[in-house]
Short mmCIF file of C-alpha atoms in Angstrom, two decimals:
data_model
loop_
_atom_site.label_atom_id
_atom_site.label_comp_id
_atom_site.label_asym_id
_atom_site.label_seq_id
_atom_site.Cartn_x
_atom_site.Cartn_y
_atom_site.Cartn_z
CA MET A 2 105.74 75.67 62.20
CA GLN A 3 106.44 72.03 61.60
CA ILE A 4 108.34 69.86 64.04
CA PHE A 5 109.73 66.38 63.47
CA GLN A 6 111.11 63.68 65.74
CA VAL A 7 113.68 61.22 64.41
CA ASP A 8 115.26 58.10 65.88
CA ALA A 9 118.92 58.50 64.90
CA PHE A 10 121.58 55.80 64.55
CA THR A 11 118.99 53.10 64.08
CA SER A 12 116.88 51.57 61.31
CA GLU A 13 114.12 50.67 63.77
CA LEU A 14 111.66 52.84 65.64
CA PHE A 15 112.05 53.12 69.43
CA LYS A 16 115.79 52.45 69.25
CA GLY A 17 118.80 54.67 68.72
CA ASN A 18 118.65 58.25 69.97
CA PRO A 19 115.57 60.45 69.45
CA ALA A 20 115.99 64.09 68.44
CA ALA A 21 113.53 66.82 67.49
CA VAL A 22 114.15 68.91 64.38
CA MET A 23 112.71 72.25 63.29
CA VAL A 24 113.55 73.78 59.89
CA LEU A 25 113.04 77.53 60.22
CA ASP A 26 112.84 80.42 57.76
CA GLN A 27 114.70 82.56 60.31
CA TRP A 28 115.94 82.15 63.85
CA LEU A 29 113.47 82.24 66.69
CA ASP A 30 114.28 84.09 69.89
CA ASP A 31 116.89 82.15 71.88
CA ALA A 32 114.62 81.90 74.90
CA LEU A 33 111.81 80.48 72.77
CA MET A 34 114.09 77.83 71.25
CA GLN A 35 115.18 76.87 74.76
CA HIS A 36 111.55 76.60 75.89
CA ILE A 37 110.74 74.39 72.89
CA ALA A 38 113.67 72.10 73.73
CA MET A 39 112.57 71.97 77.35
CA GLU A 40 109.02 71.10 76.29
CA ASN A 41 110.25 68.37 73.93
CA ASN A 42 112.27 66.90 76.83
CA LEU A 43 114.60 65.02 74.49
CA SER A 44 118.36 65.00 74.83
CA GLU A 45 118.56 67.37 71.85
CA THR A 46 116.37 69.61 69.72
CA ALA A 47 118.01 70.91 66.54
CA PHE A 48 117.06 74.12 64.74
CA VAL A 49 118.28 74.73 61.19
CA VAL A 50 118.09 77.79 58.93
CA GLN A 51 119.23 77.87 55.30
CA ARG A 52 121.93 80.41 54.53
CA ALA A 53 120.95 83.35 52.36
CA ASP A 54 123.38 82.32 49.62
CA LYS A 55 122.02 78.72 49.67
CA SER A 56 125.52 77.41 50.47
CA GLY A 57 124.28 75.32 53.37
CA TRP A 58 122.42 75.34 56.66
CA ASP A 59 123.25 76.94 59.98
CA ILE A 60 122.46 74.58 62.85
CA ARG A 61 122.03 74.98 66.61
CA TRP A 62 121.39 72.34 69.26
CA PHE A 63 119.57 72.64 72.59
CA THR A 64 119.22 70.21 75.48
CA PRO A 65 116.26 70.71 77.86
CA SER A 66 118.48 73.03 79.92
CA HIS A 67 120.92 74.86 77.61
CA GLU A 68 122.45 75.28 74.16
CA VAL A 69 125.39 73.00 73.32
CA SER A 70 128.33 73.37 70.96
CA PHE A 71 127.97 70.09 69.06
CA CYS A 72 125.51 67.21 68.72
CA GLY A 73 126.02 64.38 66.25
CA HIS A 74 122.73 62.50 66.44
CA ALA A 75 120.63 65.66 66.07
CA THR A 76 122.75 66.64 63.06
CA LEU A 77 122.01 63.23 61.53
CA ALA A 78 118.32 63.71 62.34
CA SER A 79 118.35 67.17 60.71
CA ALA A 80 119.96 65.84 57.55
CA HIS A 81 117.38 63.06 57.42
CA ILE A 82 114.50 65.56 57.62
CA LEU A 83 116.05 67.90 55.05
CA HIS A 84 116.52 64.94 52.69
CA THR A 85 113.17 63.19 53.16
CA GLU A 86 110.82 66.12 53.85
CA TYR A 87 112.45 69.08 52.05
CA GLN A 88 114.37 67.33 49.23
CA ALA A 89 117.46 69.38 50.08
CA GLU A 90 120.40 69.25 47.70
CA ARG A 91 123.07 66.76 48.78
CA PRO A 92 125.58 66.62 50.31
CA ILE A 93 124.02 68.70 53.04
CA GLN A 94 126.46 71.22 54.49
CA PHE A 95 125.86 72.36 58.06
CA PHE A 96 127.66 75.17 59.87
CA GLY A 97 127.76 75.02 63.67
CA LYS A 98 129.93 76.14 66.55
CA VAL A 99 132.52 73.40 65.88
CA GLY A 100 132.81 74.28 62.18
CA ALA A 101 131.63 72.62 58.97
CA LEU A 102 129.67 69.38 59.22
CA GLN A 103 128.75 67.49 56.05
CA VAL A 104 126.14 64.74 55.66
CA ASP A 105 125.48 62.78 52.49
CA LEU A 106 123.20 59.88 51.63
CA HIS A 107 125.05 56.58 52.02
CA GLU A 108 122.36 54.04 51.10
CA PRO A 109 118.80 54.97 50.06
CA HIS A 110 115.84 53.39 51.78
CA ASP A 111 112.18 54.44 51.74
CA ARG A 112 111.81 54.26 55.51
CA SER A 113 115.30 54.35 57.02
CA PRO A 114 118.12 55.53 54.74
CA SER A 115 121.71 55.52 55.97
CA TYR A 116 123.92 58.59 55.90
CA LEU A 117 127.63 59.35 55.87
CA LEU A 118 128.54 61.98 58.45
CA ASP A 119 131.78 63.92 57.96
CA PHE A 120 132.75 65.57 61.27
CA PRO A 121 135.93 67.23 62.57
CA VAL A 122 138.13 65.40 65.06
CA ILE A 123 137.65 66.83 68.57
CA ALA A 124 141.07 66.79 70.20
CA GLN A 125 141.70 65.36 73.65
CA THR A 126 144.14 66.12 76.45
CA PRO A 127 145.49 63.30 78.70
CA MET A 128 144.72 63.48 82.43
CA ASP A 129 146.58 62.04 85.42
CA ALA A 130 143.57 61.61 87.73
CA LEU A 131 139.80 61.65 87.78
CA PRO A 132 138.04 64.82 89.00
CA LYS A 133 137.52 64.59 92.75
CA GLU A 134 133.74 64.81 92.24
CA ILE A 135 133.61 61.41 90.52
CA ALA A 136 136.73 59.58 91.68
CA ALA A 137 134.75 57.42 94.12
CA SER A 138 132.42 56.30 91.30
CA PHE A 139 135.11 54.01 89.87
CA ALA A 140 136.12 50.98 91.93
CA ALA A 141 138.96 49.99 89.61
CA THR A 142 141.73 52.25 88.38
CA PRO A 143 140.97 53.35 84.79
CA LEU A 144 143.40 52.29 82.07
CA ALA A 145 143.49 55.85 80.67
CA LEU A 146 141.92 59.26 81.21
CA PHE A 147 141.56 62.21 78.88
CA LYS A 148 139.37 65.28 78.42
CA THR A 149 137.94 67.43 75.65
CA TYR A 150 136.48 70.91 76.04
CA GLU A 151 133.25 69.47 77.42
CA ASN A 152 133.68 65.79 78.37
CA TYR A 153 135.77 63.46 80.49
CA PHE A 154 136.75 60.09 78.95
CA VAL A 155 137.46 57.05 81.13
CA VAL A 156 138.94 53.89 79.58
CA LEU A 157 137.92 50.73 81.46
CA GLU A 158 139.34 47.21 81.42
CA ASN A 159 136.79 45.47 79.22
CA GLU A 160 133.32 45.59 77.68
CA ASP A 161 131.68 43.98 80.71
CA ALA A 162 132.97 46.80 82.92
CA VAL A 163 131.29 49.31 80.61
CA ARG A 164 128.00 47.43 80.38
CA THR A 165 127.68 46.79 84.13
CA PHE A 166 128.83 50.24 85.29
CA GLU A 167 126.31 51.83 87.66
CA PRO A 168 126.72 55.61 87.54
CA ASP A 169 126.41 57.79 90.61
CA LEU A 170 124.29 60.41 88.87
CA GLY A 171 124.41 62.76 91.83
CA ALA A 172 128.19 62.78 91.74
CA LEU A 173 128.32 63.13 87.96
CA ALA A 174 125.90 66.08 88.13
CA LYS A 175 128.49 67.97 90.20
CA LEU A 176 130.51 68.33 87.00
CA GLY A 177 127.82 70.67 85.67
CA THR A 178 127.34 70.49 81.93
CA ASP A 179 130.50 68.39 81.44
CA GLY A 180 129.78 64.77 80.56
CA VAL A 181 131.52 61.50 81.34
CA ILE A 182 132.18 58.81 78.72
CA ILE A 183 133.27 55.32 79.69
CA THR A 184 134.76 53.12 76.98
CA ALA A 185 136.60 49.84 76.46
CA GLN A 186 137.71 47.51 73.70
CA GLY A 187 134.73 45.47 72.56
CA ASP A 188 134.13 41.75 72.36
CA ASP A 189 132.29 41.67 69.03
CA VAL A 190 133.01 45.26 67.91
CA ASP A 191 136.18 47.32 68.08
CA PHE A 192 135.04 49.43 71.03
CA VAL A 193 132.02 50.16 73.19
CA SER A 194 131.01 53.23 75.16
CA ARG A 195 128.38 54.85 77.37
CA TYR A 196 127.77 58.56 77.97
CA PHE A 197 126.40 60.31 81.07
CA VAL A 198 125.66 64.02 81.45
CA PRO A 199 123.06 64.46 84.24
CA GLY A 200 124.09 68.08 84.74
CA SER A 201 122.48 68.81 81.37
CA GLY A 202 119.33 66.83 82.19
CA ILE A 203 120.55 63.71 80.34
CA ASP A 204 121.19 60.83 82.73
CA GLU A 205 122.45 58.58 79.93
CA ASP A 206 122.47 59.50 76.26
CA PRO A 207 121.39 56.54 74.09
CA VAL A 208 123.69 57.03 71.06
CA THR A 209 126.04 59.99 70.68
CA GLY A 210 127.71 60.90 67.42
CA SER A 211 129.79 63.77 68.80
CA ILE A 212 131.75 61.69 71.34
CA HIS A 213 132.92 59.40 68.54
CA THR A 214 134.88 62.30 67.03
CA THR A 215 137.23 61.78 70.01
CA LEU A 216 136.76 58.04 70.58
CA VAL A 217 137.56 57.07 66.99
CA PRO A 218 141.02 58.71 66.90
CA TYR A 219 141.84 57.21 70.30
CA TRP A 220 140.85 53.65 69.38
CA ALA A 221 142.31 53.95 65.88
CA GLN A 222 145.70 54.58 67.45
CA LYS A 223 145.29 51.89 70.11
CA LEU A 224 144.11 49.19 67.69
CA GLY A 225 146.23 50.20 64.70
CA LYS A 226 143.32 50.53 62.28
CA ASN A 227 141.34 53.43 60.84
CA THR A 228 138.05 51.62 60.13
CA LEU A 229 136.19 50.77 63.33
CA ALA A 230 132.89 49.23 64.41
CA ALA A 231 131.47 50.86 67.54
CA HIS A 232 128.54 50.15 69.83
CA GLN A 233 127.05 52.49 72.40
CA ALA A 234 125.82 50.16 75.13
CA SER A 235 122.83 52.11 76.45
CA ALA A 236 119.40 50.57 77.03
CA ARG A 237 118.26 51.64 73.54
CA GLY A 238 121.66 50.93 72.04
CA GLY A 239 123.18 51.93 68.75
CA ASN A 240 125.77 50.75 66.23
CA LEU A 241 128.13 53.10 64.39
CA SER A 242 130.47 52.35 61.50
CA CYS A 243 133.39 54.76 61.82
CA ARG A 244 136.51 55.72 59.89
CA LEU A 245 139.33 58.10 60.72
CA VAL A 246 140.26 60.18 57.65
CA GLY A 247 143.03 62.63 58.49
CA ASP A 248 141.58 65.22 60.84
CA ARG A 249 138.01 64.13 60.10
CA VAL A 250 135.84 61.30 61.39
CA HIS A 251 133.36 59.60 59.05
CA ILE A 252 130.39 57.89 60.68
CA VAL A 253 127.67 55.89 58.91
CA GLY A 254 124.28 55.68 60.58
CA ASN A 255 120.60 55.21 59.80
CA ALA A 256 117.71 57.45 60.73
CA THR A 257 113.97 56.81 60.98
CA THR A 258 111.20 59.40 61.23
CA TYR A 259 108.93 58.86 64.21
CA LEU A 260 106.77 61.98 64.31
CA ARG A 261 105.55 64.81 62.09
CA GLY A 262 103.64 67.57 63.83
CA ASN A 263 102.75 71.23 64.03
CA LEU A 264 103.94 73.51 66.80
CA CYS A 265 101.17 75.60 68.34
CA LEU A 266 102.33 78.81 69.99
CA GLU A 267 100.00 81.45 71.39
CA ALA A 268 100.55 84.96 70.07
#
């Protein structure tokens, strides 16, 4: 079985967010897929299987510790591999736990093409206060708080507050598999963000497509515009061009193949 590793949301190697991708003829045992993800030790490993009627591809995502409901950068990585290695028909239609996800080629490039991701908006619910587990992690009162089914969002005063934030990973881990996103209006882009989910074995995710399906609607309303430039201010960093289109979020990002290999499993 072949395995690939892709740097997503970047046109350069060693930047963006790495994800592993395996294109399977049929699903492996759940425990085996979890072991493979654990062995890869990346924030996400994606497994894809073509549907019997050829209408698209079922996709599942695993962190080193558990299966998740949605991962944007590993979906981008999977589309990149299906396009460059398997010459899959475009647009590529994925079906995951959050519904239909479509990826099409945006700009061709021999090494690092860009793709248009069409994802559903993930709705948020306003909150009055931070969870007690992490309240002490924030010296200043956040400007706004809201939550999705799996993440807490904290709006800070400015970009510098996001960039200089020092997370208490032990406290954040008490939230279990729920993550924490900090965000603010940007200086040179419309908004910036960072994402922490140590309870899933990911201290800080480099570039996260899925969180932008909530961030984009929020900042579109705040800034009064539907086309937004975003930057995830992790050490590796990543830029995302985003657009709110009704109840969908369009994200443009590059992808670059880092590794092609063969998985060796004992019988």
